Amino acid sequence: MRWQGRRGSGNIEDRRGMRIGLPLGGGIGGIVLLLVMSALTGTNPLDLIGTAPESLDQTIGTTGAREDDPQEQFVSVVLADTEETWREIFRERGDAYAPPILVLFTDATESACGMGSAAMGPFYCPADRKVYLDLSFFRELAERFGAPGDFAQAYVIAHEVGHHVQTVTGISEELARMRARASDAESNALSVRQELQADCYAGVWGHYAARRNLLEPGDDEEGLRAAAAIGDDRLQRQTRGRIVPESFTHGTSAQRVEWLRRGLETGSLDSCDTFAGETW
Ligand SMILES: [Zn+2]
């Protein structure tokens, strides 16, 4: 990607290097977490109790990227480009786009959806409308999942931003209501459709990014390789040695590749209706 020298987003909240300030009344869960954290980090649990974030400003304010940190700059530029894309698409539809905040963290952090940890991978929390990202995931994506490259990383960010778009358009809320009434298998199937739509939205962003001359030859392939690498079937084969389709929540490698490709090729939201008919 040609991202150097481009404008970054002001919607980055940098919590890296912060210790977790446990909420008051953390209860049993908080204590268990404390002990786990303590075991993991080799620190005295008492050190962690009530530790406030190092700087209050860091928790409250959002900042642009630090100039001496290329990885943060990259994330910031990609986020800014998603903002530009979605602002344009929303405007065409007579709507205003309110972008998400992207929280950078290390190891673990609090979100309105509960404690987020690096082990969960990047995630979006609809309750606080923030994307949570531990940059170590990009190393994992390259080394463990075999999907290196900056566009692979950008796809991950754009997928989470896709969930934000689903939230501000009301799709996520409607799905949550449907899933609450559904059986486990039906609920998983709805989750797959939601995830595939986020992949398609990531592709729509890629389409606009290409128009702005942000992409280089080979970038699409990097993204598609990443989408294939994190398909449920491939992940389950790797971790369990067998696949259980009813338990899929994100879609197969083939489905994820297909929907990302659709978004990339068409650049159209209408091509991302993963809820009509089959998932291809
Ligand atoms: Zn997702």
mmCIF file with all atom_site columns, N, CA, C and O in Angstrom, residues 3 26 31 33 35 43 65 71 79 92 98-99 113 120 141 154 164 192 198 202 207 231 266 273 278:
data_model
loop_
_atom_site.group_PDB
_atom_site.id
_atom_site.type_symbol
_atom_site.label_atom_id
_atom_site.label_alt_id
_atom_site.label_comp_id
_atom_site.label_asym_id
_atom_site.label_entity_id
_atom_site.label_seq_id
_atom_site.pdbx_PDB_ins_code
_atom_site.Cartn_x
_atom_site.Cartn_y
_atom_site.Cartn_z
_atom_site.occupancy
_atom_site.B_iso_or_equiv
_atom_site.pdbx_formal_charge
_atom_site.auth_seq_id
_atom_site.auth_comp_id
_atom_site.auth_asym_id
_atom_site.auth_atom_id
_atom_site.pdbx_PDB_model_num
ATOM 1   N N  . TRP A 1 3   ? 0.908   4.210   1.701  1.00 0.00 ? 3   TRP A N  1
ATOM 2   C CA . TRP A 1 3   ? 0.267   4.913   2.824  1.00 0.00 ? 3   TRP A CA 1
ATOM 3   C C  . TRP A 1 3   ? 1.154   5.991   3.435  1.00 0.00 ? 3   TRP A C  1
ATOM 4   O O  . TRP A 1 3   ? 0.667   6.896   4.101  1.00 0.00 ? 3   TRP A O  1
ATOM 5   N N  . GLY A 1 26  ? -14.919 -4.961  41.408 1.00 0.00 ? 26  GLY A N  1
ATOM 6   C CA . GLY A 1 26  ? -14.632 -5.925  40.354 1.00 0.00 ? 26  GLY A CA 1
ATOM 7   C C  . GLY A 1 26  ? -15.148 -7.317  40.683 1.00 0.00 ? 26  GLY A C  1
ATOM 8   O O  . GLY A 1 26  ? -15.302 -8.149  39.800 1.00 0.00 ? 26  GLY A O  1
ATOM 9   N N  . ILE A 1 31  ? -11.269 -10.485 40.747 1.00 0.00 ? 31  ILE A N  1
ATOM 10  C CA . ILE A 1 31  ? -10.189 -11.100 41.526 1.00 0.00 ? 31  ILE A CA 1
ATOM 11  C C  . ILE A 1 31  ? -9.554  -12.251 40.750 1.00 0.00 ? 31  ILE A C  1
ATOM 12  O O  . ILE A 1 31  ? -8.333  -12.388 40.702 1.00 0.00 ? 31  ILE A O  1
ATOM 13  N N  . LEU A 1 33  ? -9.479  -12.557 37.547 1.00 0.00 ? 33  LEU A N  1
ATOM 14  C CA . LEU A 1 33  ? -8.702  -11.943 36.478 1.00 0.00 ? 33  LEU A CA 1
ATOM 15  C C  . LEU A 1 33  ? -7.372  -11.448 37.027 1.00 0.00 ? 33  LEU A C  1
ATOM 16  O O  . LEU A 1 33  ? -6.317  -11.631 36.439 1.00 0.00 ? 33  LEU A O  1
ATOM 17  N N  . LEU A 1 35  ? -5.725  -12.557 39.545 1.00 0.00 ? 35  LEU A N  1
ATOM 18  C CA . LEU A 1 35  ? -4.807  -13.658 39.821 1.00 0.00 ? 35  LEU A CA 1
ATOM 19  C C  . LEU A 1 35  ? -4.225  -14.208 38.527 1.00 0.00 ? 35  LEU A C  1
ATOM 20  O O  . LEU A 1 35  ? -3.047  -14.530 38.450 1.00 0.00 ? 35  LEU A O  1
ATOM 21  N N  . THR A 1 43  ? 3.639   -10.577 38.397 1.00 0.00 ? 43  THR A N  1
ATOM 22  C CA . THR A 1 43  ? 3.637   -9.454  39.330 1.00 0.00 ? 43  THR A CA 1
ATOM 23  C C  . THR A 1 43  ? 2.852   -9.823  40.580 1.00 0.00 ? 43  THR A C  1
ATOM 24  O O  . THR A 1 43  ? 2.068   -10.766 40.569 1.00 0.00 ? 43  THR A O  1
ATOM 25  N N  . ALA A 1 65  ? -1.551  9.959   15.407 1.00 0.00 ? 65  ALA A N  1
ATOM 26  C CA . ALA A 1 65  ? -0.466  8.989   15.561 1.00 0.00 ? 65  ALA A CA 1
ATOM 27  C C  . ALA A 1 65  ? 0.831   9.695   15.932 1.00 0.00 ? 65  ALA A C  1
ATOM 28  O O  . ALA A 1 65  ? 1.056   10.835  15.558 1.00 0.00 ? 65  ALA A O  1
ATOM 29  N N  . GLN A 1 71  ? 4.123   1.793   12.744 1.00 0.00 ? 71  GLN A N  1
ATOM 30  C CA . GLN A 1 71  ? 2.975   0.889   12.771 1.00 0.00 ? 71  GLN A CA 1
ATOM 31  C C  . GLN A 1 71  ? 1.703   1.636   13.189 1.00 0.00 ? 71  GLN A C  1
ATOM 32  O O  . GLN A 1 71  ? 0.634   1.444   12.620 1.00 0.00 ? 71  GLN A O  1
ATOM 33  N N  . LEU A 1 79  ? -7.225  3.981   9.067  1.00 0.00 ? 79  LEU A N  1
ATOM 34  C CA . LEU A 1 79  ? -8.459  4.402   9.728  1.00 0.00 ? 79  LEU A CA 1
ATOM 35  C C  . LEU A 1 79  ? -8.992  5.681   9.077  1.00 0.00 ? 79  LEU A C  1
ATOM 36  O O  . LEU A 1 79  ? -10.192 5.797   8.796  1.00 0.00 ? 79  LEU A O  1
ATOM 37  N N  . GLU A 1 92  ? -23.616 10.124  0.036  1.00 0.00 ? 92  GLU A N  1
ATOM 38  C CA . GLU A 1 92  ? -24.383 9.794   -1.170 1.00 0.00 ? 92  GLU A CA 1
ATOM 39  C C  . GLU A 1 92  ? -25.783 9.307   -0.818 1.00 0.00 ? 92  GLU A C  1
ATOM 40  O O  . GLU A 1 92  ? -26.719 9.421   -1.592 1.00 0.00 ? 92  GLU A O  1
ATOM 41  N N  . ALA A 1 98  ? -20.613 8.963   11.519 1.00 0.00 ? 98  ALA A N  1
ATOM 42  C CA . ALA A 1 98  ? -19.857 9.221   12.756 1.00 0.00 ? 98  ALA A CA 1
ATOM 43  C C  . ALA A 1 98  ? -18.854 8.085   12.918 1.00 0.00 ? 98  ALA A C  1
ATOM 44  O O  . ALA A 1 98  ? -19.251 6.946   13.162 1.00 0.00 ? 98  ALA A O  1
ATOM 45  N N  . PRO A 1 99  ? -17.571 8.358   12.747 1.00 0.00 ? 99  PRO A N  1
ATOM 46  C CA . PRO A 1 99  ? -16.583 7.276   12.739 1.00 0.00 ? 99  PRO A CA 1
ATOM 47  C C  . PRO A 1 99  ? -16.334 6.690   14.130 1.00 0.00 ? 99  PRO A C  1
ATOM 48  O O  . PRO A 1 99  ? -16.643 7.339   15.138 1.00 0.00 ? 99  PRO A O  1
ATOM 49  N N  . CYS A 1 113 ? -17.877 -3.769  26.381 1.00 0.00 ? 113 CYS A N  1
ATOM 50  C CA . CYS A 1 113 ? -18.337 -5.139  26.131 1.00 0.00 ? 113 CYS A CA 1
ATOM 51  C C  . CYS A 1 113 ? -17.602 -6.127  27.027 1.00 0.00 ? 113 CYS A C  1
ATOM 52  O O  . CYS A 1 113 ? -17.634 -7.332  26.786 1.00 0.00 ? 113 CYS A O  1
ATOM 53  N N  . MET A 1 120 ? -7.968  -12.570 22.157 1.00 0.00 ? 120 MET A N  1
ATOM 54  C CA . MET A 1 120 ? -9.234  -12.596 21.414 1.00 0.00 ? 120 MET A CA 1
ATOM 55  C C  . MET A 1 120 ? -9.071  -12.103 19.990 1.00 0.00 ? 120 MET A C  1
ATOM 56  O O  . MET A 1 120 ? -9.973  -12.255 19.173 1.00 0.00 ? 120 MET A O  1
ATOM 57  N N  . LEU A 1 141 ? -0.799  -12.680 12.509 1.00 0.00 ? 141 LEU A N  1
ATOM 58  C CA . LEU A 1 141 ? -1.410  -12.824 11.191 1.00 0.00 ? 141 LEU A CA 1
ATOM 59  C C  . LEU A 1 141 ? -0.350  -13.257 10.170 1.00 0.00 ? 141 LEU A C  1
ATOM 60  O O  . LEU A 1 141 ? -0.591  -14.124 9.340  1.00 0.00 ? 141 LEU A O  1
ATOM 61  N N  . ALA A 1 154 ? -4.604  -4.021  6.801  1.00 0.00 ? 154 ALA A N  1
ATOM 62  C CA . ALA A 1 154 ? -5.651  -3.022  6.539  1.00 0.00 ? 154 ALA A CA 1
ATOM 63  C C  . ALA A 1 154 ? -7.022  -3.692  6.450  1.00 0.00 ? 154 ALA A C  1
ATOM 64  O O  . ALA A 1 154 ? -8.032  -3.140  6.913  1.00 0.00 ? 154 ALA A O  1
ATOM 65  N N  . HIS A 1 164 ? -18.642 -1.517  12.699 1.00 0.00 ? 164 HIS A N  1
ATOM 66  C CA . HIS A 1 164 ? -19.125 -0.201  13.142 1.00 0.00 ? 164 HIS A CA 1
ATOM 67  C C  . HIS A 1 164 ? -20.222 0.301   12.191 1.00 0.00 ? 164 HIS A C  1
ATOM 68  O O  . HIS A 1 164 ? -21.258 0.807   12.644 1.00 0.00 ? 164 HIS A O  1
ATOM 69  N N  . VAL A 1 192 ? -22.488 -15.698 11.007 1.00 0.00 ? 192 VAL A N  1
ATOM 70  C CA . VAL A 1 192 ? -21.704 -15.871 9.776  1.00 0.00 ? 192 VAL A CA 1
ATOM 71  C C  . VAL A 1 192 ? -22.090 -14.799 8.759  1.00 0.00 ? 192 VAL A C  1
ATOM 72  O O  . VAL A 1 192 ? -21.227 -14.149 8.162  1.00 0.00 ? 192 VAL A O  1
ATOM 73  N N  . ALA A 1 198 ? -19.289 -7.845  7.001  1.00 0.00 ? 198 ALA A N  1
ATOM 74  C CA . ALA A 1 198 ? -18.165 -6.990  7.423  1.00 0.00 ? 198 ALA A CA 1
ATOM 75  C C  . ALA A 1 198 ? -16.973 -7.200  6.483  1.00 0.00 ? 198 ALA A C  1
ATOM 76  O O  . ALA A 1 198 ? -16.235 -6.255  6.181  1.00 0.00 ? 198 ALA A O  1
ATOM 77  N N  . ALA A 1 202 ? -15.330 -4.387  4.144  1.00 0.00 ? 202 ALA A N  1
ATOM 78  C CA . ALA A 1 202 ? -13.877 -4.156  4.087  1.00 0.00 ? 202 ALA A CA 1
ATOM 79  C C  . ALA A 1 202 ? -13.447 -4.062  2.625  1.00 0.00 ? 202 ALA A C  1
ATOM 80  O O  . ALA A 1 202 ? -12.612 -3.233  2.252  1.00 0.00 ? 202 ALA A O  1
ATOM 81  N N  . HIS A 1 207 ? -11.986 -0.979  -2.408 1.00 0.00 ? 207 HIS A N  1
ATOM 82  C CA . HIS A 1 207 ? -12.337 -0.470  -3.732 1.00 0.00 ? 207 HIS A CA 1
ATOM 83  C C  . HIS A 1 207 ? -12.119 1.047   -3.799 1.00 0.00 ? 207 HIS A C  1
ATOM 84  O O  . HIS A 1 207 ? -11.518 1.561   -4.748 1.00 0.00 ? 207 HIS A O  1
ATOM 85  N N  . GLY A 1 231 ? -10.639 -18.200 7.946  1.00 0.00 ? 231 GLY A N  1
ATOM 86  C CA . GLY A 1 231 ? -11.925 -18.885 7.775  1.00 0.00 ? 231 GLY A CA 1
ATOM 87  C C  . GLY A 1 231 ? -12.109 -19.917 8.877  1.00 0.00 ? 231 GLY A C  1
ATOM 88  O O  . GLY A 1 231 ? -11.145 -20.516 9.347  1.00 0.00 ? 231 GLY A O  1
ATOM 89  N N  . THR A 1 266 ? -16.875 -4.481  -6.631 1.00 0.00 ? 266 THR A N  1
ATOM 90  C CA . THR A 1 266 ? -18.022 -3.617  -6.939 1.00 0.00 ? 266 THR A CA 1
ATOM 91  C C  . THR A 1 266 ? -17.954 -2.257  -6.233 1.00 0.00 ? 266 THR A C  1
ATOM 92  O O  . THR A 1 266 ? -18.454 -1.265  -6.762 1.00 0.00 ? 266 THR A O  1
ATOM 93  N N  . ASP A 1 273 ? -25.283 -7.637  0.464  1.00 0.00 ? 273 ASP A N  1
ATOM 94  C CA . ASP A 1 273 ? -26.432 -8.166  1.187  1.00 0.00 ? 273 ASP A CA 1
ATOM 95  C C  . ASP A 1 273 ? -26.236 -9.657  1.429  1.00 0.00 ? 273 ASP A C  1
ATOM 96  O O  . ASP A 1 273 ? -26.689 -10.508 0.667  1.00 0.00 ? 273 ASP A O  1
ATOM 97  N N  . GLU A 1 278 ? -28.504 -17.605 -0.306 1.00 0.00 ? 278 GLU A N  1
ATOM 98  C CA . GLU A 1 278 ? -27.321 -18.332 0.138  1.00 0.00 ? 278 GLU A CA 1
ATOM 99  C C  . GLU A 1 278 ? -26.198 -17.347 0.402  1.00 0.00 ? 278 GLU A C  1
ATOM 100 O O  . GLU A 1 278 ? -26.241 -16.208 -0.050 1.00 0.00 ? 278 GLU A O  1
#
